[in-house]
CSV table of C-alpha atoms and ligand atoms in Angstrom, one decimal:
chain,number,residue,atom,x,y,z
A,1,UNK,CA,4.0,15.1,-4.5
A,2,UNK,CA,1.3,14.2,-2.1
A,3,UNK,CA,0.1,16.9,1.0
A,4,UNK,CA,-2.4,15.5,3.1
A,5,UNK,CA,-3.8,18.2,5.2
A,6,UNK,CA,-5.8,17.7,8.3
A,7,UNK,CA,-7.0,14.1,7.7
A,8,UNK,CA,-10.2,13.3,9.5
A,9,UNK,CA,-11.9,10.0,9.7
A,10,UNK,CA,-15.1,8.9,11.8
A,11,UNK,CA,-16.0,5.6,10.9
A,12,UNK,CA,-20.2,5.4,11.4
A,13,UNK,CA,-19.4,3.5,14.7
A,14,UNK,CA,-18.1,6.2,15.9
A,15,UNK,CA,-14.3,5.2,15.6
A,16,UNK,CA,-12.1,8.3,15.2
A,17,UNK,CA,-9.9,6.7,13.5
A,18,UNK,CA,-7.6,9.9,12.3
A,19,UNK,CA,-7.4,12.7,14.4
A,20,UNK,CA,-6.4,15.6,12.1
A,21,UNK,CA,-2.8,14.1,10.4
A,22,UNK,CA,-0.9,16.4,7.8
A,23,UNK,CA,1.8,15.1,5.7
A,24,UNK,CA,3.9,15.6,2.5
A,25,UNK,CA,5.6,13.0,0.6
A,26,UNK,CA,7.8,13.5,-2.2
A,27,UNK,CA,10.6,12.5,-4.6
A,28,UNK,CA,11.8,8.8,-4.6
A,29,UNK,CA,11.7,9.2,-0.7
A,30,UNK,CA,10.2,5.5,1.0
A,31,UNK,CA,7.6,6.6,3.8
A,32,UNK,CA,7.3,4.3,6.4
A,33,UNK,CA,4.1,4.6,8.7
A,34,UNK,CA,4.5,2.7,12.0
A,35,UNK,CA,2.4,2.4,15.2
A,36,UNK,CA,0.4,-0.1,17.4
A,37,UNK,CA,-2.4,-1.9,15.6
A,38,UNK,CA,-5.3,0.3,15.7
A,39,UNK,CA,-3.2,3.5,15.3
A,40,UNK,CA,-5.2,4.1,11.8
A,41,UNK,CA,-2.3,3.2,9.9
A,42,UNK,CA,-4.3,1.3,7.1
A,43,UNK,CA,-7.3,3.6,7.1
A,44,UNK,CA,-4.3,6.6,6.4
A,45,UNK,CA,-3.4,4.6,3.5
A,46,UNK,CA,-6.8,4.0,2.4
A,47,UNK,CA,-8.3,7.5,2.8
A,48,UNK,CA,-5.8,8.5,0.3
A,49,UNK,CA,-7.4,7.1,-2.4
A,50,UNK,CA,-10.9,7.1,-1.0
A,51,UNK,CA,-10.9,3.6,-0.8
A,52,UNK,CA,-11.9,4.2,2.6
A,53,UNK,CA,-13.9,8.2,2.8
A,54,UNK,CA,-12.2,10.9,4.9
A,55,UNK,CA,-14.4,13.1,6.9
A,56,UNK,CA,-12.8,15.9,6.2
A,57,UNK,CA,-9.4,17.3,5.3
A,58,UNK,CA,-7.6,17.9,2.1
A,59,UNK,CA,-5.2,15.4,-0.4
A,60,UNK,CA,-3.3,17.2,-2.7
A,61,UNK,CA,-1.5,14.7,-5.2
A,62,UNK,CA,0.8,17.5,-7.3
A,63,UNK,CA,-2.1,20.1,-8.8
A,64,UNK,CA,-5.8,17.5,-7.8
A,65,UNK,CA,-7.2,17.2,-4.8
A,66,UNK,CA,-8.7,14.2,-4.3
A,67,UNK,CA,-11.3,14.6,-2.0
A,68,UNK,CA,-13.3,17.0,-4.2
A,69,UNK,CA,-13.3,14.6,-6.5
A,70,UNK,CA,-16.2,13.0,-8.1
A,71,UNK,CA,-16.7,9.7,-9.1
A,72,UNK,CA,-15.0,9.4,-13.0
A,73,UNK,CA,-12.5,12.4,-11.9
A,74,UNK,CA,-11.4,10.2,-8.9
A,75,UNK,CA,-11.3,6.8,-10.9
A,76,UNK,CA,-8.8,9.0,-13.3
A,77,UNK,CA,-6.8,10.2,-10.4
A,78,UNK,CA,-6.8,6.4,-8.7
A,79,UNK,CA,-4.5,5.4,-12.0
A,80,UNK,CA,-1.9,8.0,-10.3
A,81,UNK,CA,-1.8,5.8,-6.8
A,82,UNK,CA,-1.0,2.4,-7.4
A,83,UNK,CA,-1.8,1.2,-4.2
A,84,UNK,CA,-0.7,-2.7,-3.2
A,85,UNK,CA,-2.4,-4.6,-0.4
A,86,UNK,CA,-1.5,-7.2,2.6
A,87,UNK,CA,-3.5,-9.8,1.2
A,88,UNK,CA,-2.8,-9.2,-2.4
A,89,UNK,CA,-6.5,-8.8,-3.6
A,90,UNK,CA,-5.9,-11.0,-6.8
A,91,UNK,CA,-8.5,-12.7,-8.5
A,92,UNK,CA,-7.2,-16.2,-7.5
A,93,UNK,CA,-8.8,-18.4,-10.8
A,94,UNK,CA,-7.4,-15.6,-13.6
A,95,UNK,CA,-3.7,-15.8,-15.0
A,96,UNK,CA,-0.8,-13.9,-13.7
A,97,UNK,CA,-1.4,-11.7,-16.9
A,98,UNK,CA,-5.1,-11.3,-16.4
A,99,UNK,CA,-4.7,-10.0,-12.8
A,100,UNK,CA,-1.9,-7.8,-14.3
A,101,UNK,CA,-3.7,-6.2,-17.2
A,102,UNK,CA,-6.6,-5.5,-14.4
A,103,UNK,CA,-3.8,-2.2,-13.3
A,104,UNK,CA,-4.6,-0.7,-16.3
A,105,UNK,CA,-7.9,0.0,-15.9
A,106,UNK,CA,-7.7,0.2,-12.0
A,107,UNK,CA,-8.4,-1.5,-9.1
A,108,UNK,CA,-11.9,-0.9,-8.5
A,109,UNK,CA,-13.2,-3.3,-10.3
A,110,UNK,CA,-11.2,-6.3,-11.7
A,111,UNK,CA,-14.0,-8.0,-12.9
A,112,UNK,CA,-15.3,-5.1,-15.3
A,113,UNK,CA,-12.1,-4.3,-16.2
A,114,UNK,CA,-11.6,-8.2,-17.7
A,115,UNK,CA,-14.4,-8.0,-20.2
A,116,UNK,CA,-12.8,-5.1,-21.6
A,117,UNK,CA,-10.5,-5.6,-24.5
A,118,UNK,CA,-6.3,-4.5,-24.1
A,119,UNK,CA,-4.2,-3.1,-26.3
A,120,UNK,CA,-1.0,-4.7,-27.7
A,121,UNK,CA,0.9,-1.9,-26.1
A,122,UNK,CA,-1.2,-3.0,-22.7
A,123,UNK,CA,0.0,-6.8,-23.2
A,124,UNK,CA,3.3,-6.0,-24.3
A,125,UNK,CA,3.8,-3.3,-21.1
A,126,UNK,CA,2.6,-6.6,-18.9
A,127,UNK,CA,5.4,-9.0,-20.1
A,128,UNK,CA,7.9,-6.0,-19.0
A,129,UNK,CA,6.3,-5.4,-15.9
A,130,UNK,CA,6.4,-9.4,-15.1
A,131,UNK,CA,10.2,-9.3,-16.1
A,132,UNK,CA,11.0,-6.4,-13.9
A,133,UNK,CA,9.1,-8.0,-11.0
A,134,UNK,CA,11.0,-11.6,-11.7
A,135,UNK,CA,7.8,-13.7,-13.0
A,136,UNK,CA,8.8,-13.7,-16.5
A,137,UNK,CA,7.6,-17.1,-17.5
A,138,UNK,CA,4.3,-17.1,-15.1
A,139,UNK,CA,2.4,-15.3,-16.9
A,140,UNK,CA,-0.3,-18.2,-18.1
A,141,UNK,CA,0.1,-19.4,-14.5
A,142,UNK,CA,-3.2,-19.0,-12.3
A,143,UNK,CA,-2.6,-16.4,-9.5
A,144,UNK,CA,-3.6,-19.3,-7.1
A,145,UNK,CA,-0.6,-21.5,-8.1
A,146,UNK,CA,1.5,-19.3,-7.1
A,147,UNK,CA,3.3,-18.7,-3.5
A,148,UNK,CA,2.8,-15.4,-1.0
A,149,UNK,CA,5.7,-13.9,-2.3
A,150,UNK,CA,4.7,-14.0,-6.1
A,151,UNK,CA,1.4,-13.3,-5.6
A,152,UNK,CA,2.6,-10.0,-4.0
A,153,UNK,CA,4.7,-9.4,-6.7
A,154,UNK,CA,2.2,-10.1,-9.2
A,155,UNK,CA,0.1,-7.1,-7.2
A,156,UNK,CA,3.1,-5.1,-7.3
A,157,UNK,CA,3.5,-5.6,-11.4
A,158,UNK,CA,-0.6,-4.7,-11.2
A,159,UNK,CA,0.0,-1.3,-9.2
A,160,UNK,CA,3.5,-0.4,-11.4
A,161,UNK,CA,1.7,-0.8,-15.0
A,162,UNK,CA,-0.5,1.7,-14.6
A,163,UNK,CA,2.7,3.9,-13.9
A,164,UNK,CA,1.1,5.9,-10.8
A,165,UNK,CA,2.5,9.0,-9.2
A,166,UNK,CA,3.0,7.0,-5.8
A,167,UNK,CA,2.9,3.3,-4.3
A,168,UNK,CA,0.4,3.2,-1.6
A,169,UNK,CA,1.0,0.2,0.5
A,170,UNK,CA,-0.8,-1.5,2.9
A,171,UNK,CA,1.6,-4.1,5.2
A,172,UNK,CA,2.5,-6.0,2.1
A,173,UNK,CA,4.6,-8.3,4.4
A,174,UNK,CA,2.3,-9.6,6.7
A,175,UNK,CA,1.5,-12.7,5.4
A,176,UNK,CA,5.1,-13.4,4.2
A,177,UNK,CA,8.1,-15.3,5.5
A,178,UNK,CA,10.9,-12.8,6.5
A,179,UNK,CA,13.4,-14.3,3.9
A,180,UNK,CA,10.1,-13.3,0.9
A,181,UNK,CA,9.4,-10.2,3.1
A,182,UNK,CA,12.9,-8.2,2.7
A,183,UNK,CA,13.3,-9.7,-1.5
A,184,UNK,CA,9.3,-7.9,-1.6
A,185,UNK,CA,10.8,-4.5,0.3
A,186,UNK,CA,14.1,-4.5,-2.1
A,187,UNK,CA,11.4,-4.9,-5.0
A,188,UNK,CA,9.5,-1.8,-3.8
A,189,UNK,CA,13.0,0.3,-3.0
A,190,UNK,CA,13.9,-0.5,-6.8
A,191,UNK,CA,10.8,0.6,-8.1
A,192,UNK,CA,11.1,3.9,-5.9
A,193,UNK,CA,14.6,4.6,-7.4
A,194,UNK,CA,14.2,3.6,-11.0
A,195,UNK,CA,10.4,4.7,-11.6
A,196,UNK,CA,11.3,7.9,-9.2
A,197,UNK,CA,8.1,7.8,-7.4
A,198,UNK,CA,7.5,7.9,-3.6
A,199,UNK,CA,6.6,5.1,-1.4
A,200,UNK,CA,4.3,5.4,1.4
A,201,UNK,CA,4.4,2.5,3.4
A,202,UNK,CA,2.6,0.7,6.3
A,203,UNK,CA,4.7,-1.5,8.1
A,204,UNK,CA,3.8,-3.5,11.1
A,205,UNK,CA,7.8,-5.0,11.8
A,206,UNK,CA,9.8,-1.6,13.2
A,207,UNK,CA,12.6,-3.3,12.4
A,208,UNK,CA,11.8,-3.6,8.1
A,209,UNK,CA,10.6,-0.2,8.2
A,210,UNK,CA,13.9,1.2,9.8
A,211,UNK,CA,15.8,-0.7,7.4
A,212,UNK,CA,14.3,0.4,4.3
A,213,UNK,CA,12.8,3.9,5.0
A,214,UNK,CA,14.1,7.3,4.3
A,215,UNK,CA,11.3,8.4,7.0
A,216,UNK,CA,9.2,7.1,9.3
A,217,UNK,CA,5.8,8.1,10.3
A,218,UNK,CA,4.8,7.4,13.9
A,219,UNK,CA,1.2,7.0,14.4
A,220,UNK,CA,-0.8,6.6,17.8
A,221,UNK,CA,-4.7,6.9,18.1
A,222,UNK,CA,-5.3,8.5,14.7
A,223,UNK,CA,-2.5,11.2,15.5
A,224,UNK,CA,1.2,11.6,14.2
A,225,UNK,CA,3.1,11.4,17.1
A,226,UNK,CA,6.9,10.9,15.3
A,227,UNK,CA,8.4,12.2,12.4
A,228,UNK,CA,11.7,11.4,10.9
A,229,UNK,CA,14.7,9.2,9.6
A,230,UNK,CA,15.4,5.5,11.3
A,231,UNK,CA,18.0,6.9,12.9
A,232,UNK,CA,16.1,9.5,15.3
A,233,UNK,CA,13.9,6.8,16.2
A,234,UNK,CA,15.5,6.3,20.2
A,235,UNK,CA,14.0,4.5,22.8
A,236,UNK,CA,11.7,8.0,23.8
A,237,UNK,CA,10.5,7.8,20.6
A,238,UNK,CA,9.4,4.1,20.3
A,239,UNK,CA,7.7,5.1,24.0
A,240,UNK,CA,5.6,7.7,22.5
A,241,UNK,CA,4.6,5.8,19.5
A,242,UNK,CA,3.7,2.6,21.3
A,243,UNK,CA,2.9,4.3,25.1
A,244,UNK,CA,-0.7,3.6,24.4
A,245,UNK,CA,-0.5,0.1,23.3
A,246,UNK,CA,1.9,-1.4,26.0
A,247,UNK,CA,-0.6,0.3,28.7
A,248,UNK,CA,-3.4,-1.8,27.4
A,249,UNK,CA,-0.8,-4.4,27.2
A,250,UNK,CA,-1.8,-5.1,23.2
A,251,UNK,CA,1.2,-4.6,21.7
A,252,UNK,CA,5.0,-3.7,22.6
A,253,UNK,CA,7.8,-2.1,20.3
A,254,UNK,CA,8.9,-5.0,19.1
A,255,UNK,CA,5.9,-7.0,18.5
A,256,UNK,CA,5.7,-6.5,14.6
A,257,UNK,CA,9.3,-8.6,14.1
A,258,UNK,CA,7.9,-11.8,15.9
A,259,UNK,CA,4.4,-11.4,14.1
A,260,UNK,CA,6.3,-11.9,10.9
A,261,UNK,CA,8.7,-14.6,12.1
A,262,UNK,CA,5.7,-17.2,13.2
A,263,UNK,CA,3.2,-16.2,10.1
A,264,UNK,CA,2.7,-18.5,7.6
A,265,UNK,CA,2.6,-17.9,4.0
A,266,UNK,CA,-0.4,-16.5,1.4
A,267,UNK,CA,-3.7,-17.2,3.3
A,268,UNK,CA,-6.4,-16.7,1.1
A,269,UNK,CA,-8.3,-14.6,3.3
A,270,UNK,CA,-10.6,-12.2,1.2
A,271,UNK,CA,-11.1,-8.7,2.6
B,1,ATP,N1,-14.5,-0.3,8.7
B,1,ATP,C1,-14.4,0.1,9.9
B,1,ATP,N2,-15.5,0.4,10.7
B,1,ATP,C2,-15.3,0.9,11.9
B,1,ATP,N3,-14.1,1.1,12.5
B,1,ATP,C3,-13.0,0.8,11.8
B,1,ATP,C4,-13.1,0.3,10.5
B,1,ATP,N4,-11.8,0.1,10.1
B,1,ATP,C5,-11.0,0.5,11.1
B,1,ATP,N5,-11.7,0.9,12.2
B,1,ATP,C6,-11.2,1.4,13.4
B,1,ATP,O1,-10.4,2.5,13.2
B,1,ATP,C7,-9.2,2.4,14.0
B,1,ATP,C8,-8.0,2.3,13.1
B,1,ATP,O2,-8.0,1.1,12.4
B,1,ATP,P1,-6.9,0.8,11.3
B,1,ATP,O3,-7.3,-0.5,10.6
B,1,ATP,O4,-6.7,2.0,10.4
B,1,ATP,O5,-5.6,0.6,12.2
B,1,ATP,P2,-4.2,0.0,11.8
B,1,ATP,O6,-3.2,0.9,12.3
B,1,ATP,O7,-4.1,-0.3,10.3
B,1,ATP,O8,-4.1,-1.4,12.6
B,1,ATP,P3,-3.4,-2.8,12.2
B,1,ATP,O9,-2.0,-2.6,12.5
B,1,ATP,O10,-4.1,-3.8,13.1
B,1,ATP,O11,-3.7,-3.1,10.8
B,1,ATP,C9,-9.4,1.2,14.9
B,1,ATP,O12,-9.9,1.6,16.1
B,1,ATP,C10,-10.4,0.3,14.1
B,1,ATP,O13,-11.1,-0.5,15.0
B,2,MG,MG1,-3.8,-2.0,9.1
């Protein structure tokens, strides 16, 4: 289970970019988090695993919290959180299995982690993984031979083989068709129900997130302003959550579902 308490975060420009969010998520439960760009959905995400520092506040995942952590504690506790990102973050001239065998020894850093030598029990873990994500077959494929949609997946086999405690996921859809987008959510749903881990989600279209989450997580300015099933999400809620955006005239409620209709597929853009 995963408690985040009082999340702070004040990037050195002076960005408050969380304002003091508390959460739980548990079971096999999906998570959505939802709000206008800017909201502080990715640096949520990304605090979690201190890929991005918190100011202050605590994250409890079960009995560790994470914050306290120091550096080869945390890198132990990052194999809990397999955490899966909009642009994929593959290394694009590796094989399909190279990127995947990267999971077991985290994300941090891919490149360490390929001079290292992997079991038979890694390799062998990889080729189910591939299966269970639908590139059996690709695994001597380069990751940049592939399309959006498998490249996600192979970041999705790369997060589920080190069998985490939770998915963090950062808009994993974004640079997808909508067709690749929703076969990507079922993935992640199935992964939830037969791994019985949580899923905590950012998802830029409203409409996805309603579809496939158990709960949704409003955000606005760095602050939860909504919490609670698709269903309860009316239009006073979708007002609250995206007030602040429409008056700067940025972004409306719907905006996320004709983002993903006009993107094109797998940019390489590197983070
Ligand atoms: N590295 C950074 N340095 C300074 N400010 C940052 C940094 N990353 C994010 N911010 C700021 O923090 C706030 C939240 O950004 P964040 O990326 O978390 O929003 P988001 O909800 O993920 O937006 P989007 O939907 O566009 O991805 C924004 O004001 C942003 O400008
Ligand atoms: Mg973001």
């Amino acid at each position: 289970m995963l408690r985040v308490n009082e999340l702070h975060k004040t990037y050195p420009t002076g960005d408050e970019a969380l304002k003091g969010v508390s959460m739980e998520v548990s079971g096999n439960e999906i998570v959505a988090i939802v709000g206008p760009s800017g909201a502080g959905k990715s640096t949520l995400i990304r605090c979690i695993n201190r890929l991005t520092e918190p100011t202050s506040g605590e994250i409890w995942l079960d009995d560790t919290e994470i914050t306290s952590l120091g550096k080869n504690e945390l890198r132990r506790a990052r194999r809990d959180m397999g955490m899966i990102f909009q642009e994929f973050n593959l290394v694009e001239r590796l094989t399909v299995m190279e990127n995947v065998l990267s999971g077991r020894l985290g994300y941090a850093s891919n490149w360490q982690a390929l001079r290292r030598k992997f079991t038979g029990d890694d390799v062998q873990r990889a080729y189910e993984v591939l299966d269970r994500v639908g590139l059996g077959g690709l695994e001597n494929n380069r990751a940049d031979e592939l399309s959006g949609g498998q490249r996600q997946r192979v970041g999705i086999a790369r997060a589920v083989i080190q069998r985490p405690k939770i998915l963090l996921v950062d808009e994993p859809t974004s640079s997808l068709d909508p067709e690749t987008s929703r076969s990507v959510m079922d993935l992640l749903t199935d992964i939830a129900t037969d791994d019985d881990i949580p899923v905590l989600i950012n998802i830029h279209e409203i409409e996805l997130a309603i579809e496939y989450a158990d709960r949704l997580v409003g955000l606005s300015d760095g602050e939860i302003v909504f919490q609670g099933p698709p269903e309860e999400l009316d239009e006073g809620a979708r007002d609250v959550i995206y007030r602040g955006a429409m008056q700067d005239e940025s972004v409306t409620a719907g905006a996320g579902v004709g983002d993903a209709e006009t993107s094109s597929v797998a940019t390489e853009r590197k983070e």
